[in-house]
Short mmCIF file of C-alpha atoms in Angstrom, two decimals:
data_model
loop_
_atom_site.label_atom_id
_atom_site.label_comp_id
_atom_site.label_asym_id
_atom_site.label_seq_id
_atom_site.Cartn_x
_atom_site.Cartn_y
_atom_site.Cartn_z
CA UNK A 140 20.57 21.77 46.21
CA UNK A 141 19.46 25.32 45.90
CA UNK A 142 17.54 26.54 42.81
CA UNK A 143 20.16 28.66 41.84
CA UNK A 144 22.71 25.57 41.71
CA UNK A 145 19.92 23.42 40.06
CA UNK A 146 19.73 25.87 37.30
CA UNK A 147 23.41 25.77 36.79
CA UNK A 148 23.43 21.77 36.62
CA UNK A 149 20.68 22.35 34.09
CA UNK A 150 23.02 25.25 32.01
CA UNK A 151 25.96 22.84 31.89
CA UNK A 152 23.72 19.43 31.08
CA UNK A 153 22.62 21.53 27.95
CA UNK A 154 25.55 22.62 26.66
CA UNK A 155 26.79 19.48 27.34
CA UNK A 156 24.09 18.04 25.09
CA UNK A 157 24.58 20.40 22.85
CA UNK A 158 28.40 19.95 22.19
CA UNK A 159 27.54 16.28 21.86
CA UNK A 160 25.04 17.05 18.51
CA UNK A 161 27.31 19.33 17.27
CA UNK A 162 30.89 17.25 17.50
CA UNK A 163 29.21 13.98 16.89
CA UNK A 164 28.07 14.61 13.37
CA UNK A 165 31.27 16.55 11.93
CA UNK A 166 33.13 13.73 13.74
CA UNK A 167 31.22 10.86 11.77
CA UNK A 168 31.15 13.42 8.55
CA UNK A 169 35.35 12.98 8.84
CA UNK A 170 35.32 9.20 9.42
CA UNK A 171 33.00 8.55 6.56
CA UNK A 172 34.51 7.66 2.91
CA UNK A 173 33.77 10.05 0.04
CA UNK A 174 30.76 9.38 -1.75
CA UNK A 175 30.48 6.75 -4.96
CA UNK A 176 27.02 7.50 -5.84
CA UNK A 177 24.80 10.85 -6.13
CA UNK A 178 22.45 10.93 -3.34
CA UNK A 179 19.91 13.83 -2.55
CA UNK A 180 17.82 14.51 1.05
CA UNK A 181 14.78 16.30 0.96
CA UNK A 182 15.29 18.78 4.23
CA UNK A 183 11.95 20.17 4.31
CA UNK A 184 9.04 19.84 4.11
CA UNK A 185 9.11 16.74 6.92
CA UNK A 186 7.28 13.62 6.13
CA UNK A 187 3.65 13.80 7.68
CA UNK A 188 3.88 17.29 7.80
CA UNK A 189 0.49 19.74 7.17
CA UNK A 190 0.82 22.04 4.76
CA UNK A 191 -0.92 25.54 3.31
CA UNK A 192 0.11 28.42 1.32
CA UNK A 193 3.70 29.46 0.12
CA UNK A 194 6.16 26.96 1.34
CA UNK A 195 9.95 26.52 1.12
CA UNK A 196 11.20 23.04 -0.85
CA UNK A 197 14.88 22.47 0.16
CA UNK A 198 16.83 19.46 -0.90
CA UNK A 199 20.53 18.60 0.10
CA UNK A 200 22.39 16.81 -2.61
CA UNK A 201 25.71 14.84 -2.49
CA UNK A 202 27.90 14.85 -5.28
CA UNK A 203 30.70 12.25 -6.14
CA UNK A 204 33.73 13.72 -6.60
CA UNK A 205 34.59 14.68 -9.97
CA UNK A 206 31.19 14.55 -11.34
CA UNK A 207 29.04 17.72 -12.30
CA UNK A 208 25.57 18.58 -10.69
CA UNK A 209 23.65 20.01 -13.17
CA UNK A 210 20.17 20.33 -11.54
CA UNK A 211 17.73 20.00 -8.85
CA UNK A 212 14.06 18.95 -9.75
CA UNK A 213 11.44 19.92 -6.95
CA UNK A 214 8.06 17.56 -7.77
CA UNK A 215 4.36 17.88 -6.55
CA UNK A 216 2.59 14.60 -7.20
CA UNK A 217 4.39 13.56 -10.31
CA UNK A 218 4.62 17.54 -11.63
CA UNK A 219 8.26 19.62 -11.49
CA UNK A 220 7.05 22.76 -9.63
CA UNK A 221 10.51 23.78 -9.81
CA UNK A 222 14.37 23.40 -10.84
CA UNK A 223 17.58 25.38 -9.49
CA UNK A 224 20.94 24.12 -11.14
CA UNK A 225 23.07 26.59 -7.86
CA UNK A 226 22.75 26.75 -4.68
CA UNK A 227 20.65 27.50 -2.69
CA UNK A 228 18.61 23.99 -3.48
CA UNK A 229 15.75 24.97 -2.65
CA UNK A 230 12.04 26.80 -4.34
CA UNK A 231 9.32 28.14 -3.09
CA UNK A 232 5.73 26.43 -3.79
CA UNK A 233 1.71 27.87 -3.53
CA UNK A 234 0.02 24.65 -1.59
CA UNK A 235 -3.29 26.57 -1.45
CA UNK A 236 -5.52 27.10 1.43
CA UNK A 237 -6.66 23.77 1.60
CA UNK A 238 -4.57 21.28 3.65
CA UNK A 239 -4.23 18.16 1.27
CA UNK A 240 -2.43 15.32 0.94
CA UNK A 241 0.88 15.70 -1.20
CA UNK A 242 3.54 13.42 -2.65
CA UNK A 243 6.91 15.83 -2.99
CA UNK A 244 9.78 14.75 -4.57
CA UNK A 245 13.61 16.04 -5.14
CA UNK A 246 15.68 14.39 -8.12
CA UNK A 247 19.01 15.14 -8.32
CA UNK A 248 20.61 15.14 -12.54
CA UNK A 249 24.36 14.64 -12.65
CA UNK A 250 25.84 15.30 -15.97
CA UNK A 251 26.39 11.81 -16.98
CA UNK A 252 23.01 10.99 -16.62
CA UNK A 253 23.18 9.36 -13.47
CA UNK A 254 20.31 10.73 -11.21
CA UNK A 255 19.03 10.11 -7.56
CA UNK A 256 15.74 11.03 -5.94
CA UNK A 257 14.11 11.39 -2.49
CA UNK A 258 10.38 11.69 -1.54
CA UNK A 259 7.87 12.70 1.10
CA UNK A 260 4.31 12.40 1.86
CA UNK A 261 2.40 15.10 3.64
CA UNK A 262 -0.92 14.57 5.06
CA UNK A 263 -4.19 15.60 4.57
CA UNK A 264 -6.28 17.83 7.71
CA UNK A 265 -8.73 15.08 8.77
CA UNK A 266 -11.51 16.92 10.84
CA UNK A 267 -14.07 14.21 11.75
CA UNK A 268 -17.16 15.62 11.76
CA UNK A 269 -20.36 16.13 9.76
CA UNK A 270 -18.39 18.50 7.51
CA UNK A 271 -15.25 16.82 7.61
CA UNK A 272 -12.74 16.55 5.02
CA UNK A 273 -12.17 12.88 4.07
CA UNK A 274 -10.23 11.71 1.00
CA UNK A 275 -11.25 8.21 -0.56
CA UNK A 276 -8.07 6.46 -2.17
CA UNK A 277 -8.27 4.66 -5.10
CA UNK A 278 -4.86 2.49 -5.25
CA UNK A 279 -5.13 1.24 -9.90
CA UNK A 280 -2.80 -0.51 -11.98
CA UNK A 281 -3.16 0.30 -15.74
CA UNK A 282 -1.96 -2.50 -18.33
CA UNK A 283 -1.45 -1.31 -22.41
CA UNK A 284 -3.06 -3.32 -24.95
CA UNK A 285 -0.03 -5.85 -24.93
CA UNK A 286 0.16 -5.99 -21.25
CA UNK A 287 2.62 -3.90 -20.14
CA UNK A 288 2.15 -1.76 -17.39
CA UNK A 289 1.50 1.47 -18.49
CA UNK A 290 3.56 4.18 -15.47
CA UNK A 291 3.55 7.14 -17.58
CA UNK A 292 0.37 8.24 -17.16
CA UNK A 293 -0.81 11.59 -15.69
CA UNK A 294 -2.83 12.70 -13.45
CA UNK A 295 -5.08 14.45 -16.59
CA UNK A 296 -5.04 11.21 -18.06
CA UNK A 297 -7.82 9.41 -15.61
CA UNK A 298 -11.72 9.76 -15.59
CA UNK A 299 -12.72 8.58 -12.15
CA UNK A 300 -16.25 8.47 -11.30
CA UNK A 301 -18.60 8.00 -8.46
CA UNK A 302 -22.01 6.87 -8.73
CA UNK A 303 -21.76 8.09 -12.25
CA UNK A 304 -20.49 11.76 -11.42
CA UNK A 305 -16.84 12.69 -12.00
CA UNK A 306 -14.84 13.74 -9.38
CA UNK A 307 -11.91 15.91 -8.86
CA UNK A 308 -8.77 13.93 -8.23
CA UNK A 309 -6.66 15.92 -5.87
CA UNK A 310 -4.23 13.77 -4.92
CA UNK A 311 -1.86 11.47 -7.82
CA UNK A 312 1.13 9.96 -7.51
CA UNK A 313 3.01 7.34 -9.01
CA UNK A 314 5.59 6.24 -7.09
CA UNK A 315 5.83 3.41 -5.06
CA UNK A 316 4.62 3.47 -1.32
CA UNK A 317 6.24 1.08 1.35
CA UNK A 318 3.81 -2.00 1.52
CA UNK A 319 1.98 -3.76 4.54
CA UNK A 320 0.84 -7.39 3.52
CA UNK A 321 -0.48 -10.21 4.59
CA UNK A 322 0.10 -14.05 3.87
CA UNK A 323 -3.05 -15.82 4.23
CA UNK A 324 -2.02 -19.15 3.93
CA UNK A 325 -4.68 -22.27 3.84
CA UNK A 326 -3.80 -25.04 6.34
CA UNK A 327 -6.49 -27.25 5.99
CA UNK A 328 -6.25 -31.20 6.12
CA UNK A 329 -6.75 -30.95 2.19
CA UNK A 330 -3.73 -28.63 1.70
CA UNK A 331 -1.55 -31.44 3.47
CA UNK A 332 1.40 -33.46 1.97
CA UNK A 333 2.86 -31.98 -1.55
CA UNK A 334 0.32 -28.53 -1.71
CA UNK A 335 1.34 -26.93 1.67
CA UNK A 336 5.06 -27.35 1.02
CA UNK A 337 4.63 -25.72 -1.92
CA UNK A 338 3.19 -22.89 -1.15
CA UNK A 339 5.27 -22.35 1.92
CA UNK A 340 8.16 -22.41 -1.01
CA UNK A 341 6.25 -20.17 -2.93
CA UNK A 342 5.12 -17.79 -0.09
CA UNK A 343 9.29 -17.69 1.03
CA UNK A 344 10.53 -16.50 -2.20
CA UNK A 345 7.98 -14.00 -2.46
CA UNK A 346 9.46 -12.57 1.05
CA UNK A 347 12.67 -12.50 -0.52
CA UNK A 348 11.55 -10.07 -3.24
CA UNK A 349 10.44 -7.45 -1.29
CA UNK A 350 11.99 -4.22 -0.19
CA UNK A 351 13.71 -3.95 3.08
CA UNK A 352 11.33 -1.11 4.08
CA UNK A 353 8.01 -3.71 3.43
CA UNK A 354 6.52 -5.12 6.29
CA UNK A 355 4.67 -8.73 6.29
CA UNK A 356 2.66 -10.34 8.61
CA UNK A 357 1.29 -14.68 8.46
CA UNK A 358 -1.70 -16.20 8.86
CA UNK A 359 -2.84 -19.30 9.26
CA UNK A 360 -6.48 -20.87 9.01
CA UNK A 361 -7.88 -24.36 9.28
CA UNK A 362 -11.05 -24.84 11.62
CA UNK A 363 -10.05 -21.07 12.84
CA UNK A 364 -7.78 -18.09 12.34
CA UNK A 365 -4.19 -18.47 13.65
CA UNK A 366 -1.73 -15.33 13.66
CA UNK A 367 1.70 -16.89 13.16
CA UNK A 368 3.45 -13.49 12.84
CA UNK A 369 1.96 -9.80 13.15
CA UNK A 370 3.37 -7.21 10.62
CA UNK A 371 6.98 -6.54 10.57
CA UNK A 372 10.06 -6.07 8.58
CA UNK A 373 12.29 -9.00 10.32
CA UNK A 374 12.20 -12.14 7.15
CA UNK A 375 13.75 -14.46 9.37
CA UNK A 376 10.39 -14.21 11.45
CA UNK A 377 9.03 -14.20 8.69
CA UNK A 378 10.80 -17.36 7.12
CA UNK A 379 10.04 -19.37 10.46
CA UNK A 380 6.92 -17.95 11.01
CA UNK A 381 5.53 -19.51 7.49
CA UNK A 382 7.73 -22.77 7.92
CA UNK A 383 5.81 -24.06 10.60
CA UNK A 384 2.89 -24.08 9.34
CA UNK A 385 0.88 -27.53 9.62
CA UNK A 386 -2.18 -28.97 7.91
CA UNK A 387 -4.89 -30.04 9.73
CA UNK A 388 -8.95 -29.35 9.77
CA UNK A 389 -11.59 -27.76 7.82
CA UNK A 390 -11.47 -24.39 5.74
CA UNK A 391 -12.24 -21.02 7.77
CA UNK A 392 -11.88 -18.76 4.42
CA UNK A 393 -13.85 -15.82 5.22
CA UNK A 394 -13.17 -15.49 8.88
CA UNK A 395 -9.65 -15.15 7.89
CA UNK A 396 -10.03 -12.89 5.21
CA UNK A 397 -11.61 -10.71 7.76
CA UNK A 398 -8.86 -11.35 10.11
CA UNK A 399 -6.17 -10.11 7.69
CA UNK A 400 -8.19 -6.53 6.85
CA UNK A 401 -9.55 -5.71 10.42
CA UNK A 402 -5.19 -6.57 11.13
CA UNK A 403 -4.53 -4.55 8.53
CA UNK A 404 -6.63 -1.64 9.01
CA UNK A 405 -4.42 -0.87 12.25
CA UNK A 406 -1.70 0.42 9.82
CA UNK A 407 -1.29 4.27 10.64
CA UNK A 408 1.27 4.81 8.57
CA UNK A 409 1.37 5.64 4.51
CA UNK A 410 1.73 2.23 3.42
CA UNK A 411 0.05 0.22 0.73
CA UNK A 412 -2.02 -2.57 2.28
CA UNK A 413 -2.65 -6.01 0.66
CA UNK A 414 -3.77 -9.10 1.65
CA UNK A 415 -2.65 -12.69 -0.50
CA UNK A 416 -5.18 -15.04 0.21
CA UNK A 417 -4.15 -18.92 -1.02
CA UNK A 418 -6.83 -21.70 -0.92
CA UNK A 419 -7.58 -24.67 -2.29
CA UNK A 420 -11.39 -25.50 -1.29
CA UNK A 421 -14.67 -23.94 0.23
CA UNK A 422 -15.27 -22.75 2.99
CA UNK A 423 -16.09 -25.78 5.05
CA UNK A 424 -15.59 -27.17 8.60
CA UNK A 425 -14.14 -30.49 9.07
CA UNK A 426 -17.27 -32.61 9.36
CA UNK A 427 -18.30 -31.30 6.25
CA UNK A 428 -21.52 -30.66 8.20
CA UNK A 429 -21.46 -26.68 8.49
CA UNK A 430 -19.61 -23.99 7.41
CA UNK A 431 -16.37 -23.20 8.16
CA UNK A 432 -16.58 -19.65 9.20
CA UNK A 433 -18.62 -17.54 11.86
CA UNK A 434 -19.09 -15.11 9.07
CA UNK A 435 -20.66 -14.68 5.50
CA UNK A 436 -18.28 -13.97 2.51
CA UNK A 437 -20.67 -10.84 2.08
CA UNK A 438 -19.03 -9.35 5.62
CA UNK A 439 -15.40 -10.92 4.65
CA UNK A 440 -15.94 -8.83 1.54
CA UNK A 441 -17.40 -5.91 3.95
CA UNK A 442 -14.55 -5.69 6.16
CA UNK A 443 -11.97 -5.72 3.47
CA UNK A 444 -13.29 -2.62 1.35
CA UNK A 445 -13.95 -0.55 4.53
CA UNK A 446 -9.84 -1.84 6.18
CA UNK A 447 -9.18 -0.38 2.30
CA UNK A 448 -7.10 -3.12 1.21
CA UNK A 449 -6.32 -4.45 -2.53
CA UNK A 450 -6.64 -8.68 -1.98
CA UNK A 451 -4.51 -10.82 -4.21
CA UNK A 452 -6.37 -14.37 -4.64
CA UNK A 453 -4.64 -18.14 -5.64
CA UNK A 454 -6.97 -20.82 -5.78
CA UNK A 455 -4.92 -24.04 -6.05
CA UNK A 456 -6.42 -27.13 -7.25
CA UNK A 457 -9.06 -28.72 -9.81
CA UNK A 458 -12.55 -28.07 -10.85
CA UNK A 459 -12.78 -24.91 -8.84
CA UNK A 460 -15.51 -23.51 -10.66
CA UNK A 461 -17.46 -26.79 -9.70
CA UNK A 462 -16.39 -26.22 -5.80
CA UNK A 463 -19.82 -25.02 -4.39
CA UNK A 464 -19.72 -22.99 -0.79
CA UNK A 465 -21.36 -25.08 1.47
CA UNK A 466 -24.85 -23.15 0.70
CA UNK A 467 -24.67 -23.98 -3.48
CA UNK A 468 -24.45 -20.27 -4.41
CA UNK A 469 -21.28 -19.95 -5.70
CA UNK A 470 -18.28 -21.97 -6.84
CA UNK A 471 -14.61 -21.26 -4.84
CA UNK A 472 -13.37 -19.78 -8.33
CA UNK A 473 -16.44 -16.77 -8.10
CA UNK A 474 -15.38 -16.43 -4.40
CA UNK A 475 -11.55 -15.94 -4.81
CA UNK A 476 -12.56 -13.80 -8.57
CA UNK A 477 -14.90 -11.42 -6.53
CA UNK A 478 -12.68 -10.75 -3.15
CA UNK A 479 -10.01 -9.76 -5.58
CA UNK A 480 -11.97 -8.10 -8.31
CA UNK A 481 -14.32 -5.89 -5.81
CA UNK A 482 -10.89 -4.14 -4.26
CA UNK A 483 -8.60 -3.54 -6.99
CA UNK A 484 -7.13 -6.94 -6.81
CA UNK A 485 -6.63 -10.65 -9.10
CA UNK A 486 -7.40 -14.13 -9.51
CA UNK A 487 -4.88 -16.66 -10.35
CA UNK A 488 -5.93 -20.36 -10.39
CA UNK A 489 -3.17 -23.10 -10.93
CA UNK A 490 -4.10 -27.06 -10.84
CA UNK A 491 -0.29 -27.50 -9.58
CA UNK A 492 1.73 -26.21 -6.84
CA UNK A 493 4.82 -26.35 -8.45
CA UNK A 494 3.18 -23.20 -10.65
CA UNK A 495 2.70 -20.96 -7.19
CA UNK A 496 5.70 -19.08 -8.08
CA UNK A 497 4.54 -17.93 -10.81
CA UNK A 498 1.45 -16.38 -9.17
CA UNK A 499 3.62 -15.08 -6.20
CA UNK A 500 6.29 -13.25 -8.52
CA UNK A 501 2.91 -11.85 -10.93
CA UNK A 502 1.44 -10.17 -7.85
CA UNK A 503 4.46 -8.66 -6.40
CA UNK A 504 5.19 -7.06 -9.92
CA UNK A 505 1.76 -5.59 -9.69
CA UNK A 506 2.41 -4.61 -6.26
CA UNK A 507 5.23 -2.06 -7.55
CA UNK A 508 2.96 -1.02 -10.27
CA UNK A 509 0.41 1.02 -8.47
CA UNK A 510 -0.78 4.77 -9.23
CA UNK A 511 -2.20 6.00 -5.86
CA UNK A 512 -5.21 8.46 -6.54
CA UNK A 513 -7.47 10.01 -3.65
CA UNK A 514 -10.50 12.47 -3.80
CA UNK A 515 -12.70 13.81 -1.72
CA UNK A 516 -16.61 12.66 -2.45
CA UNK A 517 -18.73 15.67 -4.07
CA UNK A 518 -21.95 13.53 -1.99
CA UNK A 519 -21.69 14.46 1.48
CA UNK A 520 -24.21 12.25 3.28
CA UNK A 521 -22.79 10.37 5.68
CA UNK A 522 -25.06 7.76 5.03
CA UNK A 523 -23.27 4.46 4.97
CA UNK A 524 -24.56 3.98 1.88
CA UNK A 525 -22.24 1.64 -1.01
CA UNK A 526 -20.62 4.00 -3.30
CA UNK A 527 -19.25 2.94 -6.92
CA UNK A 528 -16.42 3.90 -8.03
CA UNK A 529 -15.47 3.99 -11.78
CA UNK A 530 -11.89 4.82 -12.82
CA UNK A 531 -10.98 4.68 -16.49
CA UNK A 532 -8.28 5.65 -18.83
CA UNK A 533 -9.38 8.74 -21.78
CA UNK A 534 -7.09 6.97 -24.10
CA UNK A 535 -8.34 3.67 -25.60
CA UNK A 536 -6.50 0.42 -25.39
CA UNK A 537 -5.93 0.40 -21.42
CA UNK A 538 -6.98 -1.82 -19.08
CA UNK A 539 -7.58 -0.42 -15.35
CA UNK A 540 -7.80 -2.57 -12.37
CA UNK A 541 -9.33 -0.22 -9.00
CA UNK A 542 -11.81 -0.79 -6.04
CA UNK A 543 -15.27 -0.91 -7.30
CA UNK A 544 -16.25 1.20 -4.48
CA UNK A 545 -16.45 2.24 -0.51
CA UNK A 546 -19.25 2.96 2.03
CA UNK A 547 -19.65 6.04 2.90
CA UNK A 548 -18.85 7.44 6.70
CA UNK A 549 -22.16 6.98 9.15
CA UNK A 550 -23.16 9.11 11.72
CA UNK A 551 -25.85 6.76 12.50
CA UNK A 552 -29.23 7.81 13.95
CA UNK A 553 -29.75 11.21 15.57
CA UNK A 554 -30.49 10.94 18.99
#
């Protein structure tokens, strides 16, 4: 074929293509049934997208017919930057010079109340080097003095400290981000007959409440770690993954609780990640002769701050504050209470299985009760050095529940 001919094939392929994009929308836009419910799209800025300076905030709504639009919101983490009740939907917003991290948000406002929403989540420029620009995110849940979770809180409203020195909070939202979790399930010999059905039952209807967009993963441990799913949004996997579970061997508790956050630190994507840990007895091997895991619950505890995941803990059983490791430091109830309390998590203890639901259905309320908060550290020694983080409410009567801290980036020696 002669280049001239070639470039005509390549001419007609592309208009081809293009008369396919261009019929094949206003061809499904015919077929499809006139909207029931208000609906809005944000068009720009993309998801992921970088952004700096002036930028344009468009949103597309769709409303039913014979109801009245009668505005537009435009948010910036949890703050209207801007409202247009006409077309054109969109504004125009400053995003500074710095390239941050930003939650966006259109809401669409009928005139009988009825209201529907879209989001977005930019990213921050991550430049890793000595001067780099690295945010540290604090994921909190804030309970009132009765209890309640408290989601109307504002960005102003939270103190967060490190190492004692407040820090500038420059990212806050409070909506809820897609999760990534995993079901760390013990299988030991001890968890056999009426326990591990149980919490299978448990562990299954806590599947069923989440959102189609959440992704789980299963694992397994006895004498050692076994993945029985990796993340993913399929439930039947899921479902069958968890149902074949068996008992069988010792306890492995911290070498699976580092399996689940080194697993989980793979997530690339904005996600919330969470691991829920279920037990019922020390970490032990079968003989009863050594431990159960390779590693310490100091670097179980290590790896899951630095994966930056919030671990949900059940200990199931009796006299779990008398269950000492297999060294006599510290009972299973101050294991389980410290993994959860040391990254933002809780502690639930039942003596029945028949009560796991409870603790299931508790922690995935919590787990769409989050404010996501992220700064960037005002020390900037990369120093691997333990950090503490203090985040508190200004207005008495509130009960926060945040990491306790992070180490710092390392650059180790210079040559």
């Amino acid at each position: 074929m002669t280049p001239a001919r070639a470039r005509r094939w390549g001419l007609l392929a592309l208009a081809a293509l293009a008369a396919l994009v261009l019929v094949g929308p206003a061809r499904a836009q015919e077929a499809a049934p006139a909207a029931t419910e208000p609906a809005v799209r944000l068009v720009q800025p993309a998801a992921g997208a970088y952004l700096a300076g002036a930028t344009v905030l468009e949103a597309e709504p769709v409303v039913p017919a014979g109801a009245v639009l009668e505005r537009v919101e435009f948010e910036v983490n949890g703050e209207i930057v801007g409202t247009r009740r006409e077309p054109p939907w969109r504004v125009t917003h400053d995003f500074g010079q710095e390239v941050k991290a930003w939650f966006i948000r259109a809401r669409l406002v009928l005139g009988d109340g009825r209201s529907a929403t879209d989001t977005v989540r930019t990213r921050a420029l991550q430049v890793h080097a000595t001067a780099g620009i690295e945010l540290v995110n604090v994921f909190a849940t804030v309970q009132d003095g009765r209890g309640r979770y408290a989601m109307n809180l504002a960005r102003e409203d939270f103190l967060l400290l490190e190492d004692g020195r407040p820090q500038e909070i420059l990212y806050f939202s409070r909506d809820r981000l897609p999760l990534a979790v995993a079901i760390v399930l013990d299988t030991s010999l001890s968890m056999a007959e009426r326990n591990l059905p149980e919490a299978k039952a448990a562990a299954l209807k806590f599947l069923d409440a989440l959102a189609p967009e959440d992704q789980v993963g299963i694992l397994a441990f006895n004498d050692d770690v076994r993945e029985l799913l990796p993340l993913t949004a399929d439930r039947e996997q899921a479902r069958d993954a968890l149902k074949g579970a068996v008992a069988r061997g010792g306890t492995a508790l911290y070498d699976a609780v580092s399996a689940a956050a080194r697993r989980l630190a793979l997530v690339e994507d904005e996600r919330r990640r969470a691991i829920i840990l279920l037990s019922d007895g020390r970490d032990e091997a079968a003989s009863g002769l050594t431990p159960g895991s390779v590693l310490t619950f100091e670097e179980a505890l290590a790896d899951t701050i630095q994966a930056d995941v919030i671990l949900y803990a059940i200990g199931l059983g009796r006299d779990l504050d008398q269950k000492l490791d297999f060294y006599g430091r510290h009972s299973l109830e101050e294991v389980l209470t410290s993994l959860a309390a040391e990254t933002g998590g809780r502690a639930y203890f039942t003596r029945r299985a028949e009560r796991l639901d409870s603790a299931y259905g508790d922690i995935e309320t919590e787990l769409r009760h989050h404010y996501t908060l992220s700064y960037t550290s005002s020390n900037r020694r990369r120093d691997g050095s333990w950090r503490r983080i203090d985040l508190q409410v200004r207005e008495p009567g509130h009960t926060v529940r945040a990491r306790r801290g992070y180490y710092a980036p390392d650059d180790g020696p210079l040559p």
